[in-house]
Coordinates of C-alpha atoms and ligand atoms in Angstrom, one line a residue:
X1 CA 0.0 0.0 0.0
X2 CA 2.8 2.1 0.6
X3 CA 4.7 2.2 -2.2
X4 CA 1.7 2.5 -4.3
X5 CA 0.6 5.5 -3.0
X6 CA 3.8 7.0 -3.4
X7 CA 3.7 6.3 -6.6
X8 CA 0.3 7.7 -7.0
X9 CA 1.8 10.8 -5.3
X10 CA 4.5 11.2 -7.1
X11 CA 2.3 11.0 -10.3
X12 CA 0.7 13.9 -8.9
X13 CA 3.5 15.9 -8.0
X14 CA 4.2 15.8 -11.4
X15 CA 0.8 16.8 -12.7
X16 CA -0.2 19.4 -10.6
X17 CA 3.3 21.0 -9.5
X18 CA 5.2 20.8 -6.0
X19 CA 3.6 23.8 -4.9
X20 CA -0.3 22.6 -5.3
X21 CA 1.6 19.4 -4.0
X22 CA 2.8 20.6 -0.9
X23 CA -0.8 22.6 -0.4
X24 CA -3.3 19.9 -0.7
X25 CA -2.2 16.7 -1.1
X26 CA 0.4 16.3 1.6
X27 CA -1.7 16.7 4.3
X28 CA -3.8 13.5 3.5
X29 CA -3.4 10.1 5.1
X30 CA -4.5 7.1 3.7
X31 CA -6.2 4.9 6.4
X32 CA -7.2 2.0 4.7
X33 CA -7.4 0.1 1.4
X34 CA -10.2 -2.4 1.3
X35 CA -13.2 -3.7 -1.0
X36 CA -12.2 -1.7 -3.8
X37 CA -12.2 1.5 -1.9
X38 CA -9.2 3.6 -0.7
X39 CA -9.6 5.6 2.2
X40 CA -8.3 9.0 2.9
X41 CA -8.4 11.7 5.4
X42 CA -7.5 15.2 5.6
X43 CA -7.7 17.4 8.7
X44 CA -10.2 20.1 7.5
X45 CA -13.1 20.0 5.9
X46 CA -12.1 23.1 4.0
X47 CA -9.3 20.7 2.6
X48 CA -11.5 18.1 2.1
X49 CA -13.9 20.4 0.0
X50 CA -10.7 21.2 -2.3
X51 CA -9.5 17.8 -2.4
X52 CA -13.1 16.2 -3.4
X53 CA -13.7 19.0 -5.9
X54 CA -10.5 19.1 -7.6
X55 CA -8.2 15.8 -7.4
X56 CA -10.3 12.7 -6.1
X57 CA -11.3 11.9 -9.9
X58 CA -7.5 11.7 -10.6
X59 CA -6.7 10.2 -7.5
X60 CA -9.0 7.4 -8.5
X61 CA -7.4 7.0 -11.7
X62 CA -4.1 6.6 -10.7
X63 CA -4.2 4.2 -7.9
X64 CA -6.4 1.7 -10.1
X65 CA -3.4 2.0 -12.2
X66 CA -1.5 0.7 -9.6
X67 CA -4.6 -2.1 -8.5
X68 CA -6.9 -2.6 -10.7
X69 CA -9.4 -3.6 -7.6
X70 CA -9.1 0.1 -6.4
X71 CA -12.3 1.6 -7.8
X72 CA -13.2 4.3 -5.7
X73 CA -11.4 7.0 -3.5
X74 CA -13.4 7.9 -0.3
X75 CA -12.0 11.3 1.0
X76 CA -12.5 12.4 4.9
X77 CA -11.9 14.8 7.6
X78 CA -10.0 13.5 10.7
X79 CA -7.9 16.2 12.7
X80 CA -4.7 14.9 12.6
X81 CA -2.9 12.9 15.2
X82 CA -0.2 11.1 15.8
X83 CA -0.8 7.4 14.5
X84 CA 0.2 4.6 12.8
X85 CA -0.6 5.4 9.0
X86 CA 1.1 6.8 5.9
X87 CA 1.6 9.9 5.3
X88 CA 2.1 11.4 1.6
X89 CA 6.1 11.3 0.9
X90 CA 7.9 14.4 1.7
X91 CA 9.0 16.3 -1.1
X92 CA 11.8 15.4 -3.2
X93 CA 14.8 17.5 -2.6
X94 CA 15.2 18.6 -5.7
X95 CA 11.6 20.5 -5.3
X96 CA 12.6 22.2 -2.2
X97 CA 13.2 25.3 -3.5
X98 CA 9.4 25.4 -5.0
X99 CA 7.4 28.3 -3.5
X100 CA 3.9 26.8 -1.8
X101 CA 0.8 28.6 -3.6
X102 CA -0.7 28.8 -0.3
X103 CA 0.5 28.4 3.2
X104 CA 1.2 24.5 4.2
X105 CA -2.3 23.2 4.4
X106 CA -1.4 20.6 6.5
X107 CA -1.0 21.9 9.6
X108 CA -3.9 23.5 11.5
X109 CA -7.3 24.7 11.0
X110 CA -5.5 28.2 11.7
X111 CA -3.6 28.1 8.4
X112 CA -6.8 27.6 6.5
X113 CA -8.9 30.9 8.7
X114 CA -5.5 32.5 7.4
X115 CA -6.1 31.3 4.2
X116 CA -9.6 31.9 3.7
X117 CA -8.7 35.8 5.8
X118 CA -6.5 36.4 2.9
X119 CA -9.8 36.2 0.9
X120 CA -12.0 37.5 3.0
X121 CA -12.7 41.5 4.0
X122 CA -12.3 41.8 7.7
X123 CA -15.2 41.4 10.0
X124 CA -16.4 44.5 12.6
X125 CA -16.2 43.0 16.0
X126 CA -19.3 44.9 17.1
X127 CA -21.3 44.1 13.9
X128 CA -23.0 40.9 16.0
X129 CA -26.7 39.7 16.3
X130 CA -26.6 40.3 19.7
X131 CA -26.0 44.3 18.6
X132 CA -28.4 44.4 16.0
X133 CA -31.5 46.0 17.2
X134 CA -34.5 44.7 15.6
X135 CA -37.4 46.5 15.0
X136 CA -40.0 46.6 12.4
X137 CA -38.1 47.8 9.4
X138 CA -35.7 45.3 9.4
X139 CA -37.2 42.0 11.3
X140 CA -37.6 40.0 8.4
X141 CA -34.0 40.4 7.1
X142 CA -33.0 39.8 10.6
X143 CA -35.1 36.8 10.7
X144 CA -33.7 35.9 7.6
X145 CA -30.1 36.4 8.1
X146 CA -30.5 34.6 11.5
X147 CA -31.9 31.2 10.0
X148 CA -28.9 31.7 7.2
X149 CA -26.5 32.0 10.0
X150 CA -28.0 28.6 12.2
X151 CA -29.3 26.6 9.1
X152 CA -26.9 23.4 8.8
X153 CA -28.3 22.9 5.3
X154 CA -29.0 25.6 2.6
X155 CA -32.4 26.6 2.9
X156 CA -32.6 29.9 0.3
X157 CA -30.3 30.4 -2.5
X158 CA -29.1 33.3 -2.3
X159 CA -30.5 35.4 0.4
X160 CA -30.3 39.0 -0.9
X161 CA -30.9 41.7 1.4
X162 CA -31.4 45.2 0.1
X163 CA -31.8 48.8 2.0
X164 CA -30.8 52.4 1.8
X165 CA -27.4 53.1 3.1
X166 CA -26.5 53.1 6.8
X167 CA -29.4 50.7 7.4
X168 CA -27.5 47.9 8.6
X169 CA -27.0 45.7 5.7
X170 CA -23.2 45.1 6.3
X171 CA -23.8 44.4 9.8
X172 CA -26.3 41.7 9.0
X173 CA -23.7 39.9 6.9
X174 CA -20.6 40.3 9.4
X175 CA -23.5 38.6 11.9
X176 CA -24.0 35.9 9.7
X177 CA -20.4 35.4 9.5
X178 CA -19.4 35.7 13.2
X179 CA -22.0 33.4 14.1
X180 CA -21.0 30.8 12.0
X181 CA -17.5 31.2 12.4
X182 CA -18.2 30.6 15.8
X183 CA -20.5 27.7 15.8
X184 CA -18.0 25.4 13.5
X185 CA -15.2 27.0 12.4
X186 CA -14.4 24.1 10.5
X187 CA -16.5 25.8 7.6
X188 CA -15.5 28.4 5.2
X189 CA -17.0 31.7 5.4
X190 CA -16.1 34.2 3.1
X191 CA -17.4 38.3 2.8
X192 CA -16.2 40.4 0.6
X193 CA -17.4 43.8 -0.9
X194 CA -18.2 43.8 -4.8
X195 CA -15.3 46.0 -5.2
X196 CA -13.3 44.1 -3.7
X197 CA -14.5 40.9 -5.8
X198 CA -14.2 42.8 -9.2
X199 CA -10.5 44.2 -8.1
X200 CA -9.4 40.5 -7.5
X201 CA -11.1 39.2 -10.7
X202 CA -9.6 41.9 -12.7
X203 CA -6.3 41.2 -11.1
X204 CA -6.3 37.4 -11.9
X205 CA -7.0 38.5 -15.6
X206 CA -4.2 40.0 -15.7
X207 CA -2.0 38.2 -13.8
X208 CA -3.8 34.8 -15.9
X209 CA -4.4 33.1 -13.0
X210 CA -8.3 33.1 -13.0
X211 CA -8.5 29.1 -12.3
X212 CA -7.0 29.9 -9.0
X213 CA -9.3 32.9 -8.6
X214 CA -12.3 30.5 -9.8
X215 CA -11.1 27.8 -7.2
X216 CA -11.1 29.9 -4.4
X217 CA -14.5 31.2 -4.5
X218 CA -15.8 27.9 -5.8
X219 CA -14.5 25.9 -2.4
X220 CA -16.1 27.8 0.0
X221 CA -19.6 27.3 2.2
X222 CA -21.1 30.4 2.7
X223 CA -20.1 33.4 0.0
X224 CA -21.1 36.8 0.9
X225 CA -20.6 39.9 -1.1
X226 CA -21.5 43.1 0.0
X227 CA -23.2 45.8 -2.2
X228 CA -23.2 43.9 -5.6
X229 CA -24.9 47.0 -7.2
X230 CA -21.2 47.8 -7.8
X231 CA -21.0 44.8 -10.4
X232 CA -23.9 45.7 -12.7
X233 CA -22.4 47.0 -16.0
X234 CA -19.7 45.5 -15.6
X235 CA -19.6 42.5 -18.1
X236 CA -16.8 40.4 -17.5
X237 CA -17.0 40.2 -14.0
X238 CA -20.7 39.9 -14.3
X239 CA -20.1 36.9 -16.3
X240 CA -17.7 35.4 -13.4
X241 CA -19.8 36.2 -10.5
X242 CA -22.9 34.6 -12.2
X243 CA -20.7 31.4 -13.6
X244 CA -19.3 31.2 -9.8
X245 CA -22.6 32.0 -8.6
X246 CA -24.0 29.2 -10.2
X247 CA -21.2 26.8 -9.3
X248 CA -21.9 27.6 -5.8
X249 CA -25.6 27.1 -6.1
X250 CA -25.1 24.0 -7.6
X251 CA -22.8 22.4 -4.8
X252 CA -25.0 23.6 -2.3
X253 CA -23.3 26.4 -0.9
X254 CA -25.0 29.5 0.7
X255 CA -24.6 32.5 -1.0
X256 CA -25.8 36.2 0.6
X257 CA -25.8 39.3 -1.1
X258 CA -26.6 42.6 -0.5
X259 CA -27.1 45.7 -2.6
X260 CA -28.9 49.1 -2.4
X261 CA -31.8 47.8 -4.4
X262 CA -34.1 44.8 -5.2
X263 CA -32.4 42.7 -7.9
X264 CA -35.3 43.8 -10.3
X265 CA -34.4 47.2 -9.9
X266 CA -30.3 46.5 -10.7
X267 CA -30.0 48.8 -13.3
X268 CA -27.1 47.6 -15.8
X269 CA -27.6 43.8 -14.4
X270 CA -28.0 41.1 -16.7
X271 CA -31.9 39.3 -17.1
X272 CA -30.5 35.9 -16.6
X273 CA -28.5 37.1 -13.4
X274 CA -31.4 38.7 -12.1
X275 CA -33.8 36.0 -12.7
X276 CA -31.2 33.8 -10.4
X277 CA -31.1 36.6 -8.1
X278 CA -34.9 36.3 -7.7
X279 CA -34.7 32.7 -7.3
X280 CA -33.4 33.1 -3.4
X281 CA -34.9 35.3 -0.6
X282 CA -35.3 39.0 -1.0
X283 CA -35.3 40.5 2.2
X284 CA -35.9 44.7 1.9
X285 CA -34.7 46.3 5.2
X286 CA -36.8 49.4 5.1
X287 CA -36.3 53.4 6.6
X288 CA -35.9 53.4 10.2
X289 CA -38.9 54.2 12.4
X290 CA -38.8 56.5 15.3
X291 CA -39.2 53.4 17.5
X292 CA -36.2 51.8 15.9
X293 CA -34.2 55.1 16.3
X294 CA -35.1 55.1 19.8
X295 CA -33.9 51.2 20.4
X296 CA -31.0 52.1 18.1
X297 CA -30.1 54.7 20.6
X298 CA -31.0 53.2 23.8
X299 CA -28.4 49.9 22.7
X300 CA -25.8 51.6 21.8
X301 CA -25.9 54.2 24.8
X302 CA -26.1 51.1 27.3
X303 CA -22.9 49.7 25.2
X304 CA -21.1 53.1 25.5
X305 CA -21.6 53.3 29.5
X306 CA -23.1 56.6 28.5
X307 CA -25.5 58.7 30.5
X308 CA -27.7 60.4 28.2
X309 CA -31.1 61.9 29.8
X310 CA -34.2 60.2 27.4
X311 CA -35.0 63.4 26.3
X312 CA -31.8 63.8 24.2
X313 CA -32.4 60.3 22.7
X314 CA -35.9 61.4 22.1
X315 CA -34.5 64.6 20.4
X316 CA -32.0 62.6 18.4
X317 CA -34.4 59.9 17.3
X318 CA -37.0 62.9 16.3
X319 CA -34.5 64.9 14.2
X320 CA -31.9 62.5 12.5
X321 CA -33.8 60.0 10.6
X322 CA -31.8 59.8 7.7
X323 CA -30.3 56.5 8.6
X324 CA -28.8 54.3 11.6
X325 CA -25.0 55.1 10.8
X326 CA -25.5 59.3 11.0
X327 CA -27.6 58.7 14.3
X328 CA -24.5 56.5 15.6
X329 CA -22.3 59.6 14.5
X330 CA -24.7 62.3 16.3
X331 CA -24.2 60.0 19.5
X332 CA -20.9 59.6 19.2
X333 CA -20.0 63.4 19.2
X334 CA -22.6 64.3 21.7
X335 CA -20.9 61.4 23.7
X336 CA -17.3 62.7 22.9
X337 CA -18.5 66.5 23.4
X338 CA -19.5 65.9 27.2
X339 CA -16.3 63.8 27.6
X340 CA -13.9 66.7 26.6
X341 CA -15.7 69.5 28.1
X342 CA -16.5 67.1 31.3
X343 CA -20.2 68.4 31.1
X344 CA -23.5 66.6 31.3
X345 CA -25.1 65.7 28.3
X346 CA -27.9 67.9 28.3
X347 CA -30.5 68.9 25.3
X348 CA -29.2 72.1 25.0
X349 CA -25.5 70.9 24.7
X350 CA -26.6 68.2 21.9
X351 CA -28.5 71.2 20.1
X352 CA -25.1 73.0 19.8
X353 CA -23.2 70.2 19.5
X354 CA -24.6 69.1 16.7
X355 CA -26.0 71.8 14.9
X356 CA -24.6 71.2 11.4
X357 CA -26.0 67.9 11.3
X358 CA -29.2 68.7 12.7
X359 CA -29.6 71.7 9.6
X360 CA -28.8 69.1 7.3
X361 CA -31.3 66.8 8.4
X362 CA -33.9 69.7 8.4
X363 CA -34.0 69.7 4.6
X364 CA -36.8 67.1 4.1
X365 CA -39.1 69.2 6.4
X366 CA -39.5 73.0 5.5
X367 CA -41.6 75.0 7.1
X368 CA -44.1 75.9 4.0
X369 CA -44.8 72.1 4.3
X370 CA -45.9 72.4 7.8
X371 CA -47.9 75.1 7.3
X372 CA -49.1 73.3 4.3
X373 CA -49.9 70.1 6.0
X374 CA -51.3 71.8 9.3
X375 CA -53.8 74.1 7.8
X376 CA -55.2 71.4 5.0
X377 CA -55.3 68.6 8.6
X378 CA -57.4 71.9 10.6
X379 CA -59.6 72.8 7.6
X380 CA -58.1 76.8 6.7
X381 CA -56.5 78.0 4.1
X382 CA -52.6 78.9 3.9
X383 CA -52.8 82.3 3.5
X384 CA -54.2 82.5 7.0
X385 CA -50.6 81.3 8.7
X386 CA -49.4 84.7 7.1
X387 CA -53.0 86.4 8.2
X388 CA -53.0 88.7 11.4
X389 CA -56.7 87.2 11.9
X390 CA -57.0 86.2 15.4
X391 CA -59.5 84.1 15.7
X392 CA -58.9 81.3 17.2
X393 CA -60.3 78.6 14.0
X394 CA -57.1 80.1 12.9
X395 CA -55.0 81.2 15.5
X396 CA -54.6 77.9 17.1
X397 CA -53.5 75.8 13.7
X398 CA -51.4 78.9 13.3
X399 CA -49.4 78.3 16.8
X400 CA -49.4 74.5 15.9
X401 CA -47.6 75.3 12.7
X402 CA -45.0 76.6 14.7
X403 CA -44.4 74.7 17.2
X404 CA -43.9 71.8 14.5
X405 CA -41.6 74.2 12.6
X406 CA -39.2 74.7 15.8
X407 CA -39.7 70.9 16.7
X408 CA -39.3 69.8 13.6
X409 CA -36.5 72.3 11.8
X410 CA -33.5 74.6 13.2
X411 CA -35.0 77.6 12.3
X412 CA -34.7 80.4 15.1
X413 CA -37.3 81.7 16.7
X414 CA -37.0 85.0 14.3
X415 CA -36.7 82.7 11.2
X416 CA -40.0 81.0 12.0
X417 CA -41.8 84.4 13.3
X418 CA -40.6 85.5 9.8
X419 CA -42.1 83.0 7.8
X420 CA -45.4 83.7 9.6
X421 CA -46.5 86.6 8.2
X422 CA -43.3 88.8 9.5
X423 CA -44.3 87.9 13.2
X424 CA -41.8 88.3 16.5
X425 CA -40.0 86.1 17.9
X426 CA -42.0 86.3 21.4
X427 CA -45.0 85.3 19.5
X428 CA -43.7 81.9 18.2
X429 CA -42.2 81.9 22.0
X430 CA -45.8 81.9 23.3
X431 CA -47.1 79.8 20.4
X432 CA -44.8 76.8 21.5
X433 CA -45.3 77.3 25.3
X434 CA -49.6 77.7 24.4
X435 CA -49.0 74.3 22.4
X436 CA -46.8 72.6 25.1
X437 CA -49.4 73.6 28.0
X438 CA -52.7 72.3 25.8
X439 CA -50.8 68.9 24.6
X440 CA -50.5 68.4 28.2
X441 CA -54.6 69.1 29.2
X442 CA -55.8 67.9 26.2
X443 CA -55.0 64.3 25.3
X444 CA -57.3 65.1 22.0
X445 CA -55.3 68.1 21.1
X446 CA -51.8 66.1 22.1
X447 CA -52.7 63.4 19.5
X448 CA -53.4 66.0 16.7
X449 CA -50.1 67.0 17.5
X450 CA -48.1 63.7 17.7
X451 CA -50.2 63.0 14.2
X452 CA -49.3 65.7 12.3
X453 CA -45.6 65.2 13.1
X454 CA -45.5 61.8 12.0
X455 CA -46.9 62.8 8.8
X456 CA -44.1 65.6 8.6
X457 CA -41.2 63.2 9.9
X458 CA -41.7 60.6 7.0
Ligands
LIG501 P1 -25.4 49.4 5.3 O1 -24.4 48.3 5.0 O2 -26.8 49.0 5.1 O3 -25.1 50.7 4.6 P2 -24.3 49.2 8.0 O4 -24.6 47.8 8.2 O5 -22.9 49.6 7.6 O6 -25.3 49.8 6.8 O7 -24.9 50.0 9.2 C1 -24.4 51.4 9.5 C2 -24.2 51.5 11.0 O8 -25.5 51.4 11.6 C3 -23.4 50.4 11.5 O9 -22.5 50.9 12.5 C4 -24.4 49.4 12.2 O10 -23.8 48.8 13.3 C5 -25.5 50.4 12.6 N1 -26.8 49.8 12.5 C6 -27.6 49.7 11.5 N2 -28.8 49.1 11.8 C7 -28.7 48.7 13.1 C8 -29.5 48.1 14.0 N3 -30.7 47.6 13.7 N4 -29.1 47.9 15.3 C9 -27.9 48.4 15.7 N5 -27.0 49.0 14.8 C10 -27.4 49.2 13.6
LIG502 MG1 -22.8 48.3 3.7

């Protein structure tokens, strides 16, 4: 047995050149010969992936060469200790000098999370599913991207979330990743952005080496690339990421994508890739909801050791809506702010603090809208938020309007009086304490309020 697998090995050597040699087919052990089958192990299960998918065929081959009653090669994983059987042969000394493609293979399961690192983008420590917080917008892509991450066999191919920037789409995949890297290690996870996927593709053209590029991708078990929208137009590496895609599919290996759009609406995508794309799960996280924001908050605050008064958070989860990562940033400075200065974190503080941000945020709610939206919601016409009638049909929506507008925008007081037909600044002064005082009296009033600025916050 021992001479004819070093023949077979030596065969091989030849074939497939000392440095694939060294790599992949060292490491294996052959336990047995019996009934026609040859038995082998590897340590991984990475290895054994490679080993199945690229040389058992020609393994097979060559040892019923050497006995015809060999007729199949059975390939395992056995972490490697010390024992009895046969190693492959070392190399000849005449290879020595041969470069390894990859590190040595055979040593640990560390080599091959080196290996597959080399690959793979590196993953956010905080970007966990114990950190996500889930909410309505995104609870189905959580849910989704949770059974990915515990599923033991591939249950939709491929799951493709899609959202907005800065709503969490990254840290759903980095999840996926930790959780499984943590839960068996023994099986290859890799993430990489589309960028990052093209760059290497483009790179392998160049440098001709797109089998290896091919093989790498193709012996993994979960593939996930981040923002694919960056693919589409791109033809060659379309054609590679749908011909690797497939490959993938086809062994059963779980693929997640993410992009800033449904795969319908992949502008510059191919029909056929789309079609696949559809095939999977399409999970759509959607805009954040001022309950979310809140939660969002509320985490990250407990995370931070931060003491922020609720107001501030309310404040925060009212005005920056734009997405999870700016609201992150507004915490972070407020947090940093009261650090520096050593000064509770007040709502006056976060107002100055953050004032740039909060103006830029103020752009999707002007106050023409709010007067718009207020006097059509109370019945009177628009003109009459400019009017100096008094009555109070009028003069009440009037002071509603602007308490929204100093709620809901960073306009001064004086900015606001002005935009009410040239009023003073002690009038929208009184107009926000009137409001304040009713909302608290009037539960009625309160919820005509808390309406109307959920219609203007969206
Ligand atoms: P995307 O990839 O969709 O652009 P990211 O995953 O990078 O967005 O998220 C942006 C930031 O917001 C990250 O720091 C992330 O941790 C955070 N984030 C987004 N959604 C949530 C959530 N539901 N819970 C906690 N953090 C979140
Ligand atoms: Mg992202």
């Amino acid at each position: 047995m021992e001479s004819q697998w070093a023949r077979v090995c030596d065969r091989l050597r030849e074939e497939i050149g000392e440095a694939a040699y060294q790599s992949w087919l060292k490491p294996m052990t052959v336990r047995d010969v019996s009934d026609g089958q040859v038995r082998i192990s590897v340590p991984t299960r990475f290895m054994r992936d490679w080993v199945v998918a690229h040389y058992a065929d020609r393994l097979g081959t060559l040892w019923n060469g050497e006995d015809p009653a060999v007729h199949t090669v059975d390939i395992f994983v056995q972490p490697e200790r010390a024992s009895q059987t046969i190693h492959a042969p070392s190399a000849r000394p005449d290879a020595r000098k041969a470069k390894p493609a990859a590190p040595n293979a055979r040593d640990d399961e560390a080599n091959h999370l080196g290996y597959r690192q080399d690959i793979s983008a590196p993953l956010d420590q905080r970007f966990t599913f114990e950190n996500f917080v889930v909410g309505k917008p995104n609870e189905f892509a959580y849910a989704a991207a949770r059974r990915v991450a515990e599923a033991t066999s591939v249950l939709f191919n491929p799951l493709f979330l899609y959202g907005g920037v800065g709503l969490g789409k990254t840290h759903l995949m980095h999840a996926i990743a930790w959780h499984i890297r943590k839960v068996d290690p023994s099986r290859t996870v890799i993430y990489l952005s589309a960028e990052k996927f093209m760059y290497r593709f483009i790179r392998a053209l160049r440098e001709q080496n797109t089998v290896d590029f091919k093989d790498q991708f193709r012996s993994v078990d979960v593939l996930m690339i981040d923002d694919v929208q960056f693919i589409s137009g791109k033809d060659s590496t379309q054609e590679e990421f749908f011909h690797t895609f497939n490959a993938l599919v086809d062994q059963g290996r779980q693929i997640v994508l993410s992009a800033d759009k449904s795969p319908s609406d992949l502008e510059g995508m191919e029909e056929r890739l789309k079609s696949r794309l559809n095939c999977g799960l399409v999970a759509d996280i959607h805009a954040t909801t001022y309950e979310l924001r809140l939660g969002i908050l509320q985490s990250k605050a407990e995370q931070m050791a931060a003491d922020i008064p609720r107001k501030v958070m309310e404040f925060l989860a009212h005005k920056i809506t734009v997405n999870v990562r700016e609201l992150e940033g507004a915490l972070n400075r407020i947090i940093a702010h009261a650090q520096l200065v050593g000064r509770d974190i007040s709502l006056e503080t976060t107002q100055e603090v953050l004032h740039d941000l909060l103006r830029a945020n103020d752009r999707r709610v002007t106050i023409e809208e709010i007067q718009k939206r207020v006097a059509s919601h109370f019945n009177i016409r628009i003109s009459d938020m400019h009017s100096a009638r008094r009555a109070r049909s009028v003069a009440r929506p009037r002071q509603v309007a602007m308490y929204l507008a100093k709620q809901l925008t960073s306009r001064s007081l004086p900015e606001i009086g002005r935009k009410f037909g040239g009023r003073d600044h002690t009038t929208v002064m009184h107009a926000v304490r009137k409001v304040d005082e009713l909302r608290e009296h009037d539960s009625a009033f309160a919820e005509d309020v808390e309406l109307l600025r959920r219609m203007l916050e969206v």
